[in-house]
Coordinates of C-alpha atoms and ligand atoms in Angstrom, one line a residue:
X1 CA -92.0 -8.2 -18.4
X2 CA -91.0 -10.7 -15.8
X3 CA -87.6 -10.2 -14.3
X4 CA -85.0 -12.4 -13.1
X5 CA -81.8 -11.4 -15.0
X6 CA -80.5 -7.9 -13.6
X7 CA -77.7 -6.1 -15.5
X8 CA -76.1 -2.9 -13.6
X9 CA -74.2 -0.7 -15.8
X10 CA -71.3 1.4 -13.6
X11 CA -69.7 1.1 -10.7
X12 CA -69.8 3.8 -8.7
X13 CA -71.4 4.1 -5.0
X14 CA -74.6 3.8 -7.1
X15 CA -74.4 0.8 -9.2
X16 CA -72.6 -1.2 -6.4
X17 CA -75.5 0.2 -3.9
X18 CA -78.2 -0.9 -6.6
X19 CA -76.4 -4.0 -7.2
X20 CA -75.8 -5.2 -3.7
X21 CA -79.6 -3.8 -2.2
X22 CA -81.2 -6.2 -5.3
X23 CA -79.6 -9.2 -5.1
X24 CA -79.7 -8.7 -0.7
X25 CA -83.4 -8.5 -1.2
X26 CA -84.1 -10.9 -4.0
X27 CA -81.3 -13.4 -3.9
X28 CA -83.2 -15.4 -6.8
X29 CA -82.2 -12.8 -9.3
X30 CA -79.3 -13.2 -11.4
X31 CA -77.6 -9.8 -10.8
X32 CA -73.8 -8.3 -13.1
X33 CA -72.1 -5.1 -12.7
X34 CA -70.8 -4.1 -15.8
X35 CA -68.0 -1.2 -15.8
X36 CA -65.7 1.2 -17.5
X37 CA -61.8 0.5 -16.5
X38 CA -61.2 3.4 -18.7
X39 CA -63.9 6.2 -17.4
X40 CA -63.5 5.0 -13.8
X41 CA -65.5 6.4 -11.3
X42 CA -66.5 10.3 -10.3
X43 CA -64.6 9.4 -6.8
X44 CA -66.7 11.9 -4.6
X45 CA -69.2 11.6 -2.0
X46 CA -67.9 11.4 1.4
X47 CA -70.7 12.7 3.6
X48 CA -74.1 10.8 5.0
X49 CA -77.0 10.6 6.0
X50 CA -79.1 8.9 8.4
X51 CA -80.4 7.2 5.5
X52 CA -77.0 5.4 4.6
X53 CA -77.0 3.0 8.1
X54 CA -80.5 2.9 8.2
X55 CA -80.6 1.5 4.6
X56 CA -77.1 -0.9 4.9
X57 CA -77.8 -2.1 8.8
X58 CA -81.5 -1.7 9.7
X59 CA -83.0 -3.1 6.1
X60 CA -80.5 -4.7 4.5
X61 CA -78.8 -5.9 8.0
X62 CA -75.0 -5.6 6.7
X63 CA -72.4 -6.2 9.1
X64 CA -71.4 -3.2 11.0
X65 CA -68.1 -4.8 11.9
X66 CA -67.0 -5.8 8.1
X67 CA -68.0 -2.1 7.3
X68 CA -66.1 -0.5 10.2
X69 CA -63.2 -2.5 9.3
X70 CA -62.8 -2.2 5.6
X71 CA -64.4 1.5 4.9
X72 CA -62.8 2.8 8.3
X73 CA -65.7 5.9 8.3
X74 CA -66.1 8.3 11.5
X75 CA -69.0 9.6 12.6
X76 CA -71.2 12.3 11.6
X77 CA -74.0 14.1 13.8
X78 CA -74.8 16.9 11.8
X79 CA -73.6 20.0 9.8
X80 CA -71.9 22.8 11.6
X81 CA -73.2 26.0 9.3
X82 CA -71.0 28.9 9.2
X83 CA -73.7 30.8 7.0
X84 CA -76.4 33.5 8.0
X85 CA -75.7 36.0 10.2
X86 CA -75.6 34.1 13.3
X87 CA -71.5 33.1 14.4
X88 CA -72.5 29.5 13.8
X89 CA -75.4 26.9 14.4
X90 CA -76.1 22.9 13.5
X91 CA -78.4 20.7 11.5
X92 CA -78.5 17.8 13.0
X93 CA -80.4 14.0 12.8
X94 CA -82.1 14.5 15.6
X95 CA -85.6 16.5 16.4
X96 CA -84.7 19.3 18.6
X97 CA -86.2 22.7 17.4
X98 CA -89.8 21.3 17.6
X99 CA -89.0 19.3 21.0
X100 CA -90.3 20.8 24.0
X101 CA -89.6 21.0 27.6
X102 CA -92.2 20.1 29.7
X103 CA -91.4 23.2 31.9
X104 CA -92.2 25.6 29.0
X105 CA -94.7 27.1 26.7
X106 CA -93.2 26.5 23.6
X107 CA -90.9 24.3 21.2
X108 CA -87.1 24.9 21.6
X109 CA -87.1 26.9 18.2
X110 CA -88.8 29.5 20.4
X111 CA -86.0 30.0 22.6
X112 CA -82.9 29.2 20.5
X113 CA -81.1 32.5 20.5
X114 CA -77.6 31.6 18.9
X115 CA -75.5 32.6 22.2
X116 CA -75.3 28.8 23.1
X117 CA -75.7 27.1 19.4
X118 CA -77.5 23.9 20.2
X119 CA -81.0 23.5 20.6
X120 CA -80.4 19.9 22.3
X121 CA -78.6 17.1 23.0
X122 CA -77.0 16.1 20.0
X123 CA -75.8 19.3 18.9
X124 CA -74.7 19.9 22.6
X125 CA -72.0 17.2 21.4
X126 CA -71.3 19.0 18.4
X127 CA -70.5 22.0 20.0
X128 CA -68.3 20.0 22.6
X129 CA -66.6 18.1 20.0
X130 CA -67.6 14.9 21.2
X131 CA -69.2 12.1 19.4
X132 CA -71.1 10.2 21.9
X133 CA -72.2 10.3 25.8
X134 CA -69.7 8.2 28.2
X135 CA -71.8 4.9 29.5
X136 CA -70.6 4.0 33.2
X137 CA -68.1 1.7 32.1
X138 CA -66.5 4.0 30.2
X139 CA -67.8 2.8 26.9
X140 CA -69.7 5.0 24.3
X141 CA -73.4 4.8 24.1
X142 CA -73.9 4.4 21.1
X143 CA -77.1 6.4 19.3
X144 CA -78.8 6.2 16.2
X145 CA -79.0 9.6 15.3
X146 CA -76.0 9.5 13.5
X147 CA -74.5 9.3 10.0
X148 CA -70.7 8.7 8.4
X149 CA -67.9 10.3 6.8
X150 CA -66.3 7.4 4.5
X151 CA -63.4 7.9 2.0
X152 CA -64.8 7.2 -1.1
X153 CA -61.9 4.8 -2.2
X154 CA -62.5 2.9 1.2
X155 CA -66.8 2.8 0.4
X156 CA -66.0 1.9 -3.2
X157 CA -63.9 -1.4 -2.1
X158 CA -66.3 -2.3 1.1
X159 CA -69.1 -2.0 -1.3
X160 CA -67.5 -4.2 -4.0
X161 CA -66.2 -6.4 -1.3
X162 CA -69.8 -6.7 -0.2
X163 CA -71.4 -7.4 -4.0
X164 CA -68.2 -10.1 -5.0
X165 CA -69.8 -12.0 -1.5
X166 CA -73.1 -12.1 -2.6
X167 CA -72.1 -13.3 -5.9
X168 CA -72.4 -10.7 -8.5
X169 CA -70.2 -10.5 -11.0
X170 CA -68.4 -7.7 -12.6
X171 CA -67.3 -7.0 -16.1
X172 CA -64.6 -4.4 -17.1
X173 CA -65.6 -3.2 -20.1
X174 CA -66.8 0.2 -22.1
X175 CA -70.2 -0.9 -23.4
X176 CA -72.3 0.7 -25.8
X177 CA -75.9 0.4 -25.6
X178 CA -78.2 -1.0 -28.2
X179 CA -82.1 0.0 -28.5
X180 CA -85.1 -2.6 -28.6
X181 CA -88.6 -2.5 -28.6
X182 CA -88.4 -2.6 -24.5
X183 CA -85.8 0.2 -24.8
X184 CA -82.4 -1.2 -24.4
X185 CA -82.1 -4.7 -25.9
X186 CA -78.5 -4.9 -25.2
X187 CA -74.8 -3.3 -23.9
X188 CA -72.0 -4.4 -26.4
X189 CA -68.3 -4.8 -25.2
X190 CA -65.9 -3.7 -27.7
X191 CA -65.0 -7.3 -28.5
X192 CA -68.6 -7.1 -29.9
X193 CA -69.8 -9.6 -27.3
X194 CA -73.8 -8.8 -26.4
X195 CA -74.9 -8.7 -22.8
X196 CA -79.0 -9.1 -22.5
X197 CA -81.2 -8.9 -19.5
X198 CA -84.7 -8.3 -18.4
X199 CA -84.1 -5.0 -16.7
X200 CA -81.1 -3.0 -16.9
X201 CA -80.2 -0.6 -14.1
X202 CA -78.2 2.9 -15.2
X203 CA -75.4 4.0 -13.1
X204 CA -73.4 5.2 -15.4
X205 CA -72.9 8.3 -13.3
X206 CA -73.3 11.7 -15.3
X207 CA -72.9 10.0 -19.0
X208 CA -76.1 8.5 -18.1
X209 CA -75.7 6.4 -21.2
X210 CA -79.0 4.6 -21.2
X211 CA -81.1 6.6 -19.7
X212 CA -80.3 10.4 -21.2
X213 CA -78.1 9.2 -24.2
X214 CA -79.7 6.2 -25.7
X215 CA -83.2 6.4 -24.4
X216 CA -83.5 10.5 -24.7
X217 CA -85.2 10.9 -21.6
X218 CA -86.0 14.8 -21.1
X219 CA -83.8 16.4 -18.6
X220 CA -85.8 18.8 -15.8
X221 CA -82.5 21.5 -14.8
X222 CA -82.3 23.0 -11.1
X223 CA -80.3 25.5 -12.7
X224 CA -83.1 28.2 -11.7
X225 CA -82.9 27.5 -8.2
X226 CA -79.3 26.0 -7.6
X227 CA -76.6 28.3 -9.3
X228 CA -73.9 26.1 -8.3
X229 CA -72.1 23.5 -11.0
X230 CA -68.7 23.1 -10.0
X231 CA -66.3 21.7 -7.5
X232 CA -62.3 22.3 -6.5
X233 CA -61.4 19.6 -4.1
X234 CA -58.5 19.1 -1.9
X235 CA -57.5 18.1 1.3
X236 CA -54.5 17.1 3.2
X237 CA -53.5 14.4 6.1
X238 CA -54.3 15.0 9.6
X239 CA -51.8 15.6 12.0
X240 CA -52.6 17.4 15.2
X241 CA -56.5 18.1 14.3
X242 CA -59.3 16.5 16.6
X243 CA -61.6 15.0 14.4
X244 CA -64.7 16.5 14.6
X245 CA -68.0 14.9 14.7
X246 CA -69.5 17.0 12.1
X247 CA -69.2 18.0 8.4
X248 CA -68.7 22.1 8.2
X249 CA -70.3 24.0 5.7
X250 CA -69.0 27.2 5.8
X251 CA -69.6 30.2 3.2
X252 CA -66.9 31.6 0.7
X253 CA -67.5 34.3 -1.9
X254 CA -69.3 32.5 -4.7
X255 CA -70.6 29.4 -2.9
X256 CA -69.6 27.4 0.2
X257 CA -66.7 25.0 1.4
X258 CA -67.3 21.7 3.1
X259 CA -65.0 20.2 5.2
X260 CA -65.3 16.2 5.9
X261 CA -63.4 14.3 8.8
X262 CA -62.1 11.1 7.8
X263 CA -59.5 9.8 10.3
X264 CA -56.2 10.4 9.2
X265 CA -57.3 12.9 6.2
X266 CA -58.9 15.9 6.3
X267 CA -61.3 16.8 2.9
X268 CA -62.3 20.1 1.6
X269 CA -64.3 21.1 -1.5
X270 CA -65.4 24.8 -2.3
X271 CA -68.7 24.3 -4.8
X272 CA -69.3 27.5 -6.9
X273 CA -71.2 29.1 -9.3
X274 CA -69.0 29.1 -12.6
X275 CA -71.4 32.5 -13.9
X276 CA -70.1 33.8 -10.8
X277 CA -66.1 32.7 -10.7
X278 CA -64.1 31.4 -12.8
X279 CA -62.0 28.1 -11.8
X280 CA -58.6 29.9 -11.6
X281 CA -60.4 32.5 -9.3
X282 CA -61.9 29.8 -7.1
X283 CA -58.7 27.8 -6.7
X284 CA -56.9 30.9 -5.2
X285 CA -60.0 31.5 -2.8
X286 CA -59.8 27.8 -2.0
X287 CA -56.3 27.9 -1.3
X288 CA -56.0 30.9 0.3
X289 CA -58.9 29.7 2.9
X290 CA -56.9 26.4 3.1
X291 CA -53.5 26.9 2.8
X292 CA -52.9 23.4 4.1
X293 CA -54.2 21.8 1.4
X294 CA -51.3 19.1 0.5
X295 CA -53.3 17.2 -2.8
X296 CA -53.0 18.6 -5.9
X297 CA -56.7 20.4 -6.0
X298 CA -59.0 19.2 -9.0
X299 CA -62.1 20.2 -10.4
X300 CA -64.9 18.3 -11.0
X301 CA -68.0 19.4 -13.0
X302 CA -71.4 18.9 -12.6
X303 CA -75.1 19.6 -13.3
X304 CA -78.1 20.1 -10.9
X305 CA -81.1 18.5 -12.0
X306 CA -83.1 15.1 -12.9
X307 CA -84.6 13.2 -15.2
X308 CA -88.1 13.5 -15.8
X309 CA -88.6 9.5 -15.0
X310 CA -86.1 7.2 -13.4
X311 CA -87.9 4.3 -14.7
X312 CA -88.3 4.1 -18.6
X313 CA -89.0 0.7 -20.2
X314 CA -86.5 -1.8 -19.5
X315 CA -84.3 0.6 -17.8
X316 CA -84.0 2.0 -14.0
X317 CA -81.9 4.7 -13.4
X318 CA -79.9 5.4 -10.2
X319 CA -77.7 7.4 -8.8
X320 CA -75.8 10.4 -11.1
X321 CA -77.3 8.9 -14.4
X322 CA -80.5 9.8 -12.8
X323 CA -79.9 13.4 -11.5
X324 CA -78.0 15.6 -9.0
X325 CA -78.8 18.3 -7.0
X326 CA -76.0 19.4 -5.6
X327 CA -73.5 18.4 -2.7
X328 CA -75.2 20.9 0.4
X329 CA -76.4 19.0 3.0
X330 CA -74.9 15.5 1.1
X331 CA -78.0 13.8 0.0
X332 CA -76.8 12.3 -3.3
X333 CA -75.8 8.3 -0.9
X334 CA -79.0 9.1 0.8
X335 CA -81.2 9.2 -2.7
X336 CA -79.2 6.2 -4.2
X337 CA -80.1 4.3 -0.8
X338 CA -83.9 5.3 -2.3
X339 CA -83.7 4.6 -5.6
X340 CA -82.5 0.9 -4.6
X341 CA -84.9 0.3 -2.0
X342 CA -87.6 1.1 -3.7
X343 CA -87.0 -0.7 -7.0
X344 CA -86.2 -3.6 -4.6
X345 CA -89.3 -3.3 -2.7
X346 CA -91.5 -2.8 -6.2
X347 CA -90.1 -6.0 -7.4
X348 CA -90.9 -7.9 -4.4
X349 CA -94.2 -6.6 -4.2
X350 CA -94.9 -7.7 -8.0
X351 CA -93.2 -10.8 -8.3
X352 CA -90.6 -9.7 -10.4
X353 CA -93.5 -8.4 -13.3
X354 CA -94.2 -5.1 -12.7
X355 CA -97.2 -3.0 -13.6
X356 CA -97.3 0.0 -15.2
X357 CA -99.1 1.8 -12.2
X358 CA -96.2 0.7 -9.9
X359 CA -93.8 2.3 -12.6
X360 CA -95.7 5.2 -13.0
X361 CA -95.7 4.9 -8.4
X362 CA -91.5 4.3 -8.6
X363 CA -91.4 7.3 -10.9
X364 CA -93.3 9.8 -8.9
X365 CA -91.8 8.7 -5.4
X366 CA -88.6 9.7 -7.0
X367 CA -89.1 12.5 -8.6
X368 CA -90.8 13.6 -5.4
X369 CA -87.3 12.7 -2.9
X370 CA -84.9 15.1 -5.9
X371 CA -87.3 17.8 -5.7
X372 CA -87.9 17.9 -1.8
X373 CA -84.2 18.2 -1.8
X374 CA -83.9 21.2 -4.3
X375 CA -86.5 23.0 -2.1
X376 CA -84.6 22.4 1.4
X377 CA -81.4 23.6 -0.3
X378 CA -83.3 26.8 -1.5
X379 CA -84.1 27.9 1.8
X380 CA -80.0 27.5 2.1
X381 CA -79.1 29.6 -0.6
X382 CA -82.1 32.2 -0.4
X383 CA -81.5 33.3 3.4
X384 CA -77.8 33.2 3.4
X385 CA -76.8 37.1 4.3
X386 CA -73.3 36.2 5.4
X387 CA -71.5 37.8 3.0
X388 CA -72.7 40.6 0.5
X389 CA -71.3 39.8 -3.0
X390 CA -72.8 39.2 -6.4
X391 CA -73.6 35.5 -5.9
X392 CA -75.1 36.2 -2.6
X393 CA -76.8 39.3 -3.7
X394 CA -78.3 36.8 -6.8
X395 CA -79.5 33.7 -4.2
X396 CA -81.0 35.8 -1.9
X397 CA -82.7 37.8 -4.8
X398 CA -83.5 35.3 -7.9
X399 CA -83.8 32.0 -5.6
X400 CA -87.3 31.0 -6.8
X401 CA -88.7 28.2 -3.0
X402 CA -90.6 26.0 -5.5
X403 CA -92.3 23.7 -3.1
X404 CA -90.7 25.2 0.0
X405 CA -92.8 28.4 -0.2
X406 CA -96.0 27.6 1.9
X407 CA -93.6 26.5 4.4
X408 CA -91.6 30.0 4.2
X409 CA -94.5 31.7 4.3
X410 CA -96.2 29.8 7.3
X411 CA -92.8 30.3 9.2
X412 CA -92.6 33.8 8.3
X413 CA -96.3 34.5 9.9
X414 CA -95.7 32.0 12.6
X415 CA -92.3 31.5 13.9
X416 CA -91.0 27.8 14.2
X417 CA -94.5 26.9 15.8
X418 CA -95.1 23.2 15.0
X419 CA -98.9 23.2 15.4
X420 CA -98.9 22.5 11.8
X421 CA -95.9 20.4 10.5
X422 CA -97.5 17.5 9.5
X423 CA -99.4 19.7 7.2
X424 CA -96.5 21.7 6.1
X425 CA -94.5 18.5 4.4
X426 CA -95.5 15.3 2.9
X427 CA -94.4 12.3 5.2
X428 CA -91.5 10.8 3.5
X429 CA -89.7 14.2 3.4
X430 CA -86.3 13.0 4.7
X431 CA -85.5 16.4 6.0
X432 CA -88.9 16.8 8.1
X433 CA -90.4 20.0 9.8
X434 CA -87.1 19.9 12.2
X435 CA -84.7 20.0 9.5
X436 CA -86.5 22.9 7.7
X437 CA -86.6 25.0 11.3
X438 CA -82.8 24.1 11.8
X439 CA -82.3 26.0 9.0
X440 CA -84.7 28.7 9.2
X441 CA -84.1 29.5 13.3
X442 CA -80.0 28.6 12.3
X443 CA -80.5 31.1 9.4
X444 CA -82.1 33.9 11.7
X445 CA -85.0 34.1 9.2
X446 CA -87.1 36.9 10.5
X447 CA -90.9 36.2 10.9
X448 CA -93.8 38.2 13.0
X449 CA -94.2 35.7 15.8
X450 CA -90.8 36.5 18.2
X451 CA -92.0 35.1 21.8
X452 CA -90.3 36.6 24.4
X453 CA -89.9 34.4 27.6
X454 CA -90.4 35.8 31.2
X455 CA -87.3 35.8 33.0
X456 CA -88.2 32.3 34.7
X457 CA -88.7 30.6 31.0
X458 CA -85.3 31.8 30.2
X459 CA -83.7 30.7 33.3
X460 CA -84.9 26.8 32.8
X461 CA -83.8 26.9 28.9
X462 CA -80.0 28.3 29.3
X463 CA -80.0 25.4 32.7
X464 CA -81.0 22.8 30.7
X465 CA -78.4 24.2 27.3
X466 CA -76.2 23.8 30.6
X467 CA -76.6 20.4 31.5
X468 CA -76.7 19.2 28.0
X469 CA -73.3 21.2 27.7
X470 CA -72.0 19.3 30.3
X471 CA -73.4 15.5 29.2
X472 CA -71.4 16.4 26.1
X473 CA -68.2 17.4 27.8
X474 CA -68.0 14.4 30.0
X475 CA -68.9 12.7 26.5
X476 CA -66.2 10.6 23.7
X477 CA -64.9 12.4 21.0
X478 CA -64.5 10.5 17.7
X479 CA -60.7 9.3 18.2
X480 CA -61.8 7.4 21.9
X481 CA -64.7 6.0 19.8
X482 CA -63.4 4.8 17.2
X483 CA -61.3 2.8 19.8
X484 CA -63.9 1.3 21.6
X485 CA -65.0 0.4 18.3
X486 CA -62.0 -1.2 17.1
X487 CA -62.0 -2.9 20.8
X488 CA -65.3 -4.6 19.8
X489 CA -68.2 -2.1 21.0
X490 CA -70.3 -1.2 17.6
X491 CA -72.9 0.8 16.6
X492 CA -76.2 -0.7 14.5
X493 CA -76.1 -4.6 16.2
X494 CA -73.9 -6.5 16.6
X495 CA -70.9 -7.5 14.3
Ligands
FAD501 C1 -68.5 17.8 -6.0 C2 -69.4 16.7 -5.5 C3 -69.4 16.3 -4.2 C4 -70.2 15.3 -3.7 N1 -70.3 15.0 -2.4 C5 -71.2 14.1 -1.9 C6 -71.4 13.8 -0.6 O1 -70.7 14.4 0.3 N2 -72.3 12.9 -0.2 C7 -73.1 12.3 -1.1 O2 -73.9 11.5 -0.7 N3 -72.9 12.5 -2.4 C8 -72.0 13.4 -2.9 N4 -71.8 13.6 -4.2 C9 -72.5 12.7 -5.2 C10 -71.8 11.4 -5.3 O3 -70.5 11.5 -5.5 C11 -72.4 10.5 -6.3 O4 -73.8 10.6 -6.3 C12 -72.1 9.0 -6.1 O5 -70.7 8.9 -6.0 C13 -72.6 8.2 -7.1 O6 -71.9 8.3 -8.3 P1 -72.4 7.3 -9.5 O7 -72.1 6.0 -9.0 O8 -73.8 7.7 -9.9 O9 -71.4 7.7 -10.7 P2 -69.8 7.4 -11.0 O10 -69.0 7.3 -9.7 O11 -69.4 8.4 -12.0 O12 -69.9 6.0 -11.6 C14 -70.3 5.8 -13.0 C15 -69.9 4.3 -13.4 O13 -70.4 4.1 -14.7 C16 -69.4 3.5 -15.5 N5 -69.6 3.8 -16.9 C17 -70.1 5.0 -17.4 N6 -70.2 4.8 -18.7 C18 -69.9 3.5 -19.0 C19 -69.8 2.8 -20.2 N7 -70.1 3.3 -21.4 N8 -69.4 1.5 -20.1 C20 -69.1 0.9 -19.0 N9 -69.2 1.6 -17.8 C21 -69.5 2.9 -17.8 C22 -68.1 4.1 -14.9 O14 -67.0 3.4 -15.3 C23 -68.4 4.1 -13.4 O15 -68.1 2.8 -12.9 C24 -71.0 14.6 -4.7 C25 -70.9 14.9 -6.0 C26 -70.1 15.9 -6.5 C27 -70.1 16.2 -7.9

């Protein structure tokens, strides 16, 4: 198989991603979107990840300043949890429960107590409100331990904006797909009109029409571990509301609500187990947690799981066609950001005529990133006590830690030590060793290893939670930012 005609089916954050990251790294290919006017897109996904401007500004070197004008995102340095029995505490992009000050014994995870909620300088800002630290000229200093909330109408049209200037064309069309001996041999419009290529790249979104319909590739369910498959989303415009520098995750009777800070529009979603609820029953939670909620709420449906290969003869899949864990911790950009690079990167690397050991490679590395992120979210749903009720009682009973287990169990023995992370995960984990003890310390997970400082310990840690307090209050919040911005100063290069 030698490549050099690329045909992406959907357009969704994940074909347009795939599209755009393939024909960025290989501009020799001859790359087409083709999509449904008719199905449209799934129209969710507003939170990121570090992976999302790592992957658009540091390796495909995008524009920050076309992106901050046409998707108008804010910032995001983390998740504010309002889950375990602590008040509140964050997950942030930055390493600070393994961090430690020179001055004492051991990591920050040792002495983070949940009185002061931030283990460090980032979610010092978080707990301010503030985005960024003040640089003497009043700008923002801008840090890369950040992610973005984006309306997904506003990242659909960058990111099309984006593939129309590198030349890739788009179809509207409802194609069906017909099998060959590679696997697909070709989508048909309705007009009857054939469209061939050398590879074809599923983002059909949950239809997966290639992958799960046409090539009947098994499908591994989450379902054991994540009870969760459905959505009621709403939100309502901003008036008075600061604009917070964080998503919140916050826990409700039969799952969790996020909340996601765009700039003039405030987004809420309350995920829940449909064994658990029923969608009239989670609508009238919803609402009566959000009374503000001005959108007419909908519900969207989906299924946590993968399939068992992304890559199946002529056909890569991406995105929702591929698999879905579940919104927590908004990881699904983050994958797709993967899932691009790395086809990318395998066809540089071959030539365009790929082997079937790098297949076999693509496949496993994938599989690997939606499993590491069903085991992070276990330890979510497992350790949650917040509220006693029959979906809780379930997660914290029946929630099976697949490959998060040695990790629970080391924690449980040893306390957030950190003499062993690099044991504990493999490498690429995108959540690392300071992701899992944000959740674990955040979650108040008891183990047999408390350390209780002498008086003088304690004195320099609640100083220094002090003075990064007061770094963050003297800090920007998002609204000055995003004016600085708009005044010329950007994050991720220049424009
Ligand atoms: C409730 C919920 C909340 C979420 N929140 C987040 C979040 O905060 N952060 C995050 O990173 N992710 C989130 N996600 C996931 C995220 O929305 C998706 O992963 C992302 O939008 C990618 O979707 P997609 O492109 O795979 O699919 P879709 O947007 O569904 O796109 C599918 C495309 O395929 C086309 N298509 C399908 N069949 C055909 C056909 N036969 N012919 C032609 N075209 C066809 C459609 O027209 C469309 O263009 C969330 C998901 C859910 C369900």
């Amino acid at each position: 198989m030698s490549i050099r005609r690329v045909v992406v089916l959907g357009a969704g954050s994940a074909g347009l991603m795939a599209a755009l990251t393939l024909k960025r790294r290989l501009p020799h290919l001859e790359v087409s979107i083709v999509r449904s006017p008719d199905l449209g897109i799934i129209g969710v996904g507003e939170g990121t990840t570090l992976a999302f401007p790592r992957h658009f500004f540091d390796y495909l070197k995008l524009k920050p300043g076309q992106f901050f004008a046409q998707a108008e995102p804010t910032w995001k340095l983390g998740i504010r949890f309002l889950w375990g029995s602590r008040r509140e505490f964050y997950y942030t992009f930055a390493y600070e429960f393994q961090q430690r000050l020179p001055e004492l014994g051991r990591n920050n995870g040792f002495f983070f107590d949940g009185d002061a909620p931030w283990a460090g300088p980032v979610s010092a800002f978080i707990a301010q409100n503030r985005a960024f630290p003040r640089r003497p000229d009043g700008q923002p200093l801008f840090h890369n331990s950040h992610a973005y909330h984006i309306e997904n109408r506003n990242l659909a049209a960058w990111l099309e904006s984006v593939c129309r200037t590198l030349g890739i064309g788009i179809v509207d069309a409802t194609v069906t797909a017909e099998r060959g001996p590679e696997g697909i041999a070709a989508l048909v419009t309705p007009a009857g009109e054939r469209i061939t290529a050398d590879l074809f790249v599923d983002a059909s979104g949950f239809r997966s029409e290639l992958l799960g319909r046409s090539l009947a590739e098994p499908f591994i369910s989450y379902s054991d571990t994540l009870f969760c498959d459905r959505a009621v989303i709403g939100g309502w415009p901003r008036t008075t509301e600061p604009i917070k520098p964080y998503t919140t995750v916050e826990t409700m009777d039969s799952g969790w609500c996020w909340q996601i800070e765009h700039e003039n529009f405030i987004n809420r979603g309350y995920v829940y187990s449909s064994n658990f609820i029923s969608d009239e029953d989670a609508l009238a939670e919803f609402l009566r947690k959000n009374p503000q909620v001005a959108t007419t709420p909908r519900v969207v449906k989906f299924r946590s799981g993968r399939y068992a290969r992304n890559w199946v003869g002529n056909v890569v899949g991406v995105g929702n066609a591929v698999g879905f864990v579940e919104p927590l911790e908004a990881t699904a950009l983050q994958v797709i950001c993967v899932e691009a690079s790395t086809l990318a990167d395998s066809l540089v690397d071959c030539l365009g005529a790929p082997t079937p050991t790098l297949i076999e490679l693509y496949n496993r590395y994938n599989a690997q990133a939606w499993d590491d992120i069903r085991d992070f979210l276990a330890v979510h749903y497992k350790f949650n006590r917040r509220v006693d009720t029959p979906f809780w009682r379930a997660c914290n009973n029946d929630t099976p830690l697949h490959g998060a287990q040695f990790l629970v169990d080391f924690y449980r023995e040893n306390g957030p030590s950190v003499v062993a992370g690099a044991q504990l995960l493999h490498p690429s984990n995108s959540f690392g060793m300071d992701g899992y003890l944000a959740m674990l310390v955040g979650q108040d997970v008891p183990h047999a290893k408390p350390y209780s400082p002498s008086s003088a310990e304690l004195r320099v840690w609640r100083d220094r939670q002090a003075k990064w307090s007061a770094e963050a209050q003297r800090g920007l919040d998002v609204k000055q930012c995003l004016a600085a911005v708009r005044g010329g100063a950007l994050p991720w290069g220049k424009p």
